[in-house]
JSON list of C-alpha atoms in Angstrom, two decimals:
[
{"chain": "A", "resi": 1069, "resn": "UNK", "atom": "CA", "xyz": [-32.64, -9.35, 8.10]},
{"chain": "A", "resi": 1070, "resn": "UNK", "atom": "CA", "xyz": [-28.51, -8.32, 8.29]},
{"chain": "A", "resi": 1071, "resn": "UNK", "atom": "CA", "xyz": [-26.49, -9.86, 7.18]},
{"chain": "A", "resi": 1072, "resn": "UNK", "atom": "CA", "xyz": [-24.19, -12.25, 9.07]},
{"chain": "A", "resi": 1073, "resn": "UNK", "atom": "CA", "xyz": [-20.78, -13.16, 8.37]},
{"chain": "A", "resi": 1074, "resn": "UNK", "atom": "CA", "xyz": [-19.70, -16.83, 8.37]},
{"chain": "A", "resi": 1075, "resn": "UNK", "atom": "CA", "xyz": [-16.63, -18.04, 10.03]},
{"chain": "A", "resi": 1076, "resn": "UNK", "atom": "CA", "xyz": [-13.47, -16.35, 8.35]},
{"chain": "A", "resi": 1077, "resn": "UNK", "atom": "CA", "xyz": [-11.56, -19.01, 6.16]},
{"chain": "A", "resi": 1078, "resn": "UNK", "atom": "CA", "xyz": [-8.57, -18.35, 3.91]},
{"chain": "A", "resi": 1079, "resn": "UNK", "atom": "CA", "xyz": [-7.17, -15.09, 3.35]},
{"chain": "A", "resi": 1080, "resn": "UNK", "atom": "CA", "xyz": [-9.76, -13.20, 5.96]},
{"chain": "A", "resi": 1081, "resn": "UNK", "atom": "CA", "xyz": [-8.90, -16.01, 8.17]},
{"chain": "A", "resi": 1082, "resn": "UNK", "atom": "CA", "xyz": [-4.95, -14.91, 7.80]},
{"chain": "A", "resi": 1083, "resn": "UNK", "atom": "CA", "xyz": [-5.73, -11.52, 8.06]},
{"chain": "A", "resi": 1084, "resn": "UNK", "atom": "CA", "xyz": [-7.92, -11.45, 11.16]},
{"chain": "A", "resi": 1085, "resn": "UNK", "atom": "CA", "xyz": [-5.08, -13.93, 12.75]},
{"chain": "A", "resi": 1086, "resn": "UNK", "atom": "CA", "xyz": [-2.54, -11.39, 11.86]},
{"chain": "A", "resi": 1087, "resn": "UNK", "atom": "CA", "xyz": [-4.45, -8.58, 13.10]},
{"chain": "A", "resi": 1088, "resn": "UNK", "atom": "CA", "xyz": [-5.12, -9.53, 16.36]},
{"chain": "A", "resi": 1089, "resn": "UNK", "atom": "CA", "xyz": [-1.24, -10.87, 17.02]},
{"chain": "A", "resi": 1090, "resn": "UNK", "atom": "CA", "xyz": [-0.08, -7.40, 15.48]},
{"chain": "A", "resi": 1091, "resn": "UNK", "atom": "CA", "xyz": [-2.58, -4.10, 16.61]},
{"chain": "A", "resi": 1092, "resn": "UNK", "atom": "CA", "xyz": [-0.88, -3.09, 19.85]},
{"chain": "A", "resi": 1093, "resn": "UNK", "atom": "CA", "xyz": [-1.21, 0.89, 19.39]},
{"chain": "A", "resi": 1094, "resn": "UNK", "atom": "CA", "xyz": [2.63, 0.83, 18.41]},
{"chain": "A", "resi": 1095, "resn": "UNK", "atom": "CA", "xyz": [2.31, -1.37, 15.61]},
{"chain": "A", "resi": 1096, "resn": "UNK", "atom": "CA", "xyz": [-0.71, 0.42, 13.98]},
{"chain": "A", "resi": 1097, "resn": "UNK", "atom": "CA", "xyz": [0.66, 3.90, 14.20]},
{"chain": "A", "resi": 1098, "resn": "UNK", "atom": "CA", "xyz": [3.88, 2.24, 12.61]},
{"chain": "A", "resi": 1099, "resn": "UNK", "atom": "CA", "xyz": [1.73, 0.55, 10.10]},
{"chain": "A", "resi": 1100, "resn": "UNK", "atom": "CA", "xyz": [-0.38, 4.14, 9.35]},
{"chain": "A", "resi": 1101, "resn": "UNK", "atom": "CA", "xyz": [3.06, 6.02, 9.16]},
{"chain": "A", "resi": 1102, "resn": "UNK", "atom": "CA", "xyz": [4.16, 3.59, 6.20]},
{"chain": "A", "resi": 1103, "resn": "UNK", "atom": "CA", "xyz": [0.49, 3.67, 4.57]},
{"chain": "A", "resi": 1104, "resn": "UNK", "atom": "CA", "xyz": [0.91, 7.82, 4.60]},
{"chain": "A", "resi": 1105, "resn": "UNK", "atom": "CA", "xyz": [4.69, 7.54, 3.05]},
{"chain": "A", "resi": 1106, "resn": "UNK", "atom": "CA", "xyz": [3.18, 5.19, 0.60]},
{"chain": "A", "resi": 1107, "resn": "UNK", "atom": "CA", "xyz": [0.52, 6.91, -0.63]},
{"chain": "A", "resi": 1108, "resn": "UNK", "atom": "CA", "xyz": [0.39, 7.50, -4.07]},
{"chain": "A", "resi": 1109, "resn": "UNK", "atom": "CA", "xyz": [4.53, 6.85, -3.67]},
{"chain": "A", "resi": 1110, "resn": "UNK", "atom": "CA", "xyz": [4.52, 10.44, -2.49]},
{"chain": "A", "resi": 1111, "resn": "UNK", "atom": "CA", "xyz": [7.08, 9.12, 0.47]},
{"chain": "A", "resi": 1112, "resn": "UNK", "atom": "CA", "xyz": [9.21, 7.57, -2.52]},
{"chain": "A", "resi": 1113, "resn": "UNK", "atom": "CA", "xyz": [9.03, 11.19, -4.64]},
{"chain": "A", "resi": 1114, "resn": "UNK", "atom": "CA", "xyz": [9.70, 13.13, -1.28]},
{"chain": "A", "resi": 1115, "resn": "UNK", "atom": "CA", "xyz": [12.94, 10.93, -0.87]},
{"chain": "A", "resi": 1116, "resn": "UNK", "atom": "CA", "xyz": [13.90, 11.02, -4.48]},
{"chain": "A", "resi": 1117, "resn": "UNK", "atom": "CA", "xyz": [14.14, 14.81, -4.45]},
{"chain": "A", "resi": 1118, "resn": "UNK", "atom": "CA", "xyz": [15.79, 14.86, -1.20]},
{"chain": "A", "resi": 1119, "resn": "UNK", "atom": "CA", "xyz": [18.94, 12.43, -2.62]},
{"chain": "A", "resi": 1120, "resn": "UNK", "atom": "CA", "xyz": [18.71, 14.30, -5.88]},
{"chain": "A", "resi": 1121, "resn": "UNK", "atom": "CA", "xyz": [19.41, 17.91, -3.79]},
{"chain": "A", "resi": 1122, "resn": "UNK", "atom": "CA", "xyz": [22.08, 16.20, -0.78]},
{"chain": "A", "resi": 1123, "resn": "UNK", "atom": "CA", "xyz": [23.93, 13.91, -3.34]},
{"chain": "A", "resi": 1124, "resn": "UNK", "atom": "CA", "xyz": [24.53, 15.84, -6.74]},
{"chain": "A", "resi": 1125, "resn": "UNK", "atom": "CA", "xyz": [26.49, 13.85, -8.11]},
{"chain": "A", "resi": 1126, "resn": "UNK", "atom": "CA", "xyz": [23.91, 10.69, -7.94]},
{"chain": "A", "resi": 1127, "resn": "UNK", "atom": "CA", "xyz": [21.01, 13.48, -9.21]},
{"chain": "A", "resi": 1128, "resn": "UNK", "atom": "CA", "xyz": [20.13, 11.47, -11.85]},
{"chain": "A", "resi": 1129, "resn": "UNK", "atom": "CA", "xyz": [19.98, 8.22, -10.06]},
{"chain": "A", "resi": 1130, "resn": "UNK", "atom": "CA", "xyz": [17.89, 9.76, -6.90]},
{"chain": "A", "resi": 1131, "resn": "UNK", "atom": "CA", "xyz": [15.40, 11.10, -9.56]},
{"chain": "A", "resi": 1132, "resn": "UNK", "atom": "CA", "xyz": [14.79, 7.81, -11.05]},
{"chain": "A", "resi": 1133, "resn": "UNK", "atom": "CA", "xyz": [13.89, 6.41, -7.48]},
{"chain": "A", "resi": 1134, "resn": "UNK", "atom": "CA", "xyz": [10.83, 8.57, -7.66]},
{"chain": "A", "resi": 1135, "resn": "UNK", "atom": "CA", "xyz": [9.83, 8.49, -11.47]},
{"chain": "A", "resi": 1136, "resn": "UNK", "atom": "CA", "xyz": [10.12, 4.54, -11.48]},
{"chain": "A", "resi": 1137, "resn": "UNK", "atom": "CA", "xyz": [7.74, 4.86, -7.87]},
{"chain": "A", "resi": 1138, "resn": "UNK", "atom": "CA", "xyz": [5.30, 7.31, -9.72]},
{"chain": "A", "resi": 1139, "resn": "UNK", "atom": "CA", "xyz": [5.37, 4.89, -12.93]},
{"chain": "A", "resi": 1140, "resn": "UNK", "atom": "CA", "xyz": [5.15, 1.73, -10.88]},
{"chain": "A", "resi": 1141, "resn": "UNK", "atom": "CA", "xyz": [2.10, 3.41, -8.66]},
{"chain": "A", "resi": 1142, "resn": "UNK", "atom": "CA", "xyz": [0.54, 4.37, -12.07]},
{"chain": "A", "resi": 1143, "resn": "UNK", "atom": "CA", "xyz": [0.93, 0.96, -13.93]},
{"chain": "A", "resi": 1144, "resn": "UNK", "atom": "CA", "xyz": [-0.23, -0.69, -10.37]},
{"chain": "A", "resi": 1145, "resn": "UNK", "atom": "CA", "xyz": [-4.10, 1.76, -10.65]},
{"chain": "A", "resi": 1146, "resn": "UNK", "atom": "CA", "xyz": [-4.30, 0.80, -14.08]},
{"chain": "A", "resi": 1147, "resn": "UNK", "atom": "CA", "xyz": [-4.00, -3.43, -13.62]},
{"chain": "A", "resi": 1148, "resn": "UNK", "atom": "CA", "xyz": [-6.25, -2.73, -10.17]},
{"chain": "A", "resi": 1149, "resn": "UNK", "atom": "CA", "xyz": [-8.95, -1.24, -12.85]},
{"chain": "A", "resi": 1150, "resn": "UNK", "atom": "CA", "xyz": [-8.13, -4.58, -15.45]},
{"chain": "A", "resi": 1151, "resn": "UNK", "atom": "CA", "xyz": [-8.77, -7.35, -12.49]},
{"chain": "A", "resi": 1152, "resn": "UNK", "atom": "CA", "xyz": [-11.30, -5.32, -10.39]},
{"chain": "A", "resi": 1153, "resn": "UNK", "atom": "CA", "xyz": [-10.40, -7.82, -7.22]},
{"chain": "A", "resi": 1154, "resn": "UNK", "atom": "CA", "xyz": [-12.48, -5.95, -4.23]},
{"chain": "A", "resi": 1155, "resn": "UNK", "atom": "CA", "xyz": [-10.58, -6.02, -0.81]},
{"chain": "A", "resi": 1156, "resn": "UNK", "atom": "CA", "xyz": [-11.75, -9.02, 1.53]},
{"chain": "A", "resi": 1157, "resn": "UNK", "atom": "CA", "xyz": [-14.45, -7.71, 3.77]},
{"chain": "A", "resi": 1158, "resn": "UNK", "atom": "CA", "xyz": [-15.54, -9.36, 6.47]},
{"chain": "A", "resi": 1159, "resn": "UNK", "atom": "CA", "xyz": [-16.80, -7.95, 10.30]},
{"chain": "A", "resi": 1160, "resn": "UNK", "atom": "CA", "xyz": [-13.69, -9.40, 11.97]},
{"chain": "A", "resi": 1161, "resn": "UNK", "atom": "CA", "xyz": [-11.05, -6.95, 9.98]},
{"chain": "A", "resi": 1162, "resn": "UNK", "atom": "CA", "xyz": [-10.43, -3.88, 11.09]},
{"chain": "A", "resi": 1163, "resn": "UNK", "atom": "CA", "xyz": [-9.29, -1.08, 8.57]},
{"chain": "A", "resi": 1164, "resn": "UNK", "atom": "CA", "xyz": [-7.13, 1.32, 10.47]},
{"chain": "A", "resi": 1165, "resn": "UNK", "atom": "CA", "xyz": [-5.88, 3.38, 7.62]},
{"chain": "A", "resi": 1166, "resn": "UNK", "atom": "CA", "xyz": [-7.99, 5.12, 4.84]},
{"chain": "A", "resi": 1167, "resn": "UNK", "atom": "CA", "xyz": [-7.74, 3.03, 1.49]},
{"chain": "A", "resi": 1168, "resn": "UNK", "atom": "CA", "xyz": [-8.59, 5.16, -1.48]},
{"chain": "A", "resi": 1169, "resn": "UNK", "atom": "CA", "xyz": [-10.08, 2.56, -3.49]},
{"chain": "A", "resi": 1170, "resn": "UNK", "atom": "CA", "xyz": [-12.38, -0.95, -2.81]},
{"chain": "A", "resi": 1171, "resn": "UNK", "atom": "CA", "xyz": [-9.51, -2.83, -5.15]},
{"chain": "A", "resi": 1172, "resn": "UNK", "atom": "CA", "xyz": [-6.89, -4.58, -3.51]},
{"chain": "A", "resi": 1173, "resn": "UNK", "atom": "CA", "xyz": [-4.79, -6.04, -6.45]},
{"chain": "A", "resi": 1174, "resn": "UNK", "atom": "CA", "xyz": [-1.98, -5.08, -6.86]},
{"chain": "A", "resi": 1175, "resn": "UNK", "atom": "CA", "xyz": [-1.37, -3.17, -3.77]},
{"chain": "A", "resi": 1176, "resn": "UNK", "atom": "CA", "xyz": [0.02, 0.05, -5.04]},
{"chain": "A", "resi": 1177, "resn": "UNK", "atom": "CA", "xyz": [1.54, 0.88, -2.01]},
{"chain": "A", "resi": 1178, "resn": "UNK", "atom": "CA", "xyz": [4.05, -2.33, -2.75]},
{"chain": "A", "resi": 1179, "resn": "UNK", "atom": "CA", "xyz": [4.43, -2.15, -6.46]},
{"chain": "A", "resi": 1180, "resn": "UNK", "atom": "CA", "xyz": [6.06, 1.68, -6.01]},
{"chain": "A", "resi": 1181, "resn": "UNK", "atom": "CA", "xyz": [7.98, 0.51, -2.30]},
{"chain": "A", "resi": 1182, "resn": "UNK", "atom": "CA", "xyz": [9.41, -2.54, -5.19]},
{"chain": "A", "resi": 1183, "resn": "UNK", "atom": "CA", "xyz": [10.32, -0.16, -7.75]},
{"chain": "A", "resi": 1184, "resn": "UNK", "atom": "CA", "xyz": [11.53, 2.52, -5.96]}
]
């Protein structure tokens, strides 16, 4: 017998509202664009290096952008491992990007955007 989902409530229910006000095509390859700069704050490093090269004199400034991302993305895996919270799963939302992991908390992809 499958399983069968019951009607979403709470945070699915948020998400699957959100989802369907927010996937035209635009919005999702927006959304997949930030989820690829985000990614392991690789986006944040890639800028970092970038100000540190076009703005000498701010070198040292630029390059903590990216070590406090990298830090931030590290410290983020390591509390995700601690509280274990699995991603809400339910047949009404639709994962459009690849997510590395089944943990959603804390989103790494915010705590490096915060700290960079």
């Amino acid at each position: 017998m499958a399983d069968v989902a019951g009607p979403p409530s709470g945070e699915v229910a948020v998400l699957i509202d959100v989802q369907s006000k927010l996937s035209a095509p635009p919005v999702v390859a927006a959304a997949r664009a930030l989820a690829g700069f985000g990614e392991h704050a690789a986006g944040w490093v890639g800028l970092s290096v970038a100000g540190a090269l076009l703005v000498p004199g701010r070198r040292r400034e630029w390059l903590l952008v990216g070590v406090g991302s990298v830090a931030a993305h590290a410290a983020s895996i390591v509390i995700k491992m601690v509280v274990r919270r699995k991603r809400p799963h339910h047949p009404g939302i639709a994962v459009k990007v690849g997510t590395p992991s089944s943990l959603s908390f804390p989103s790494a992809h915010a705590t490096s955007t915060t700290a960079a």
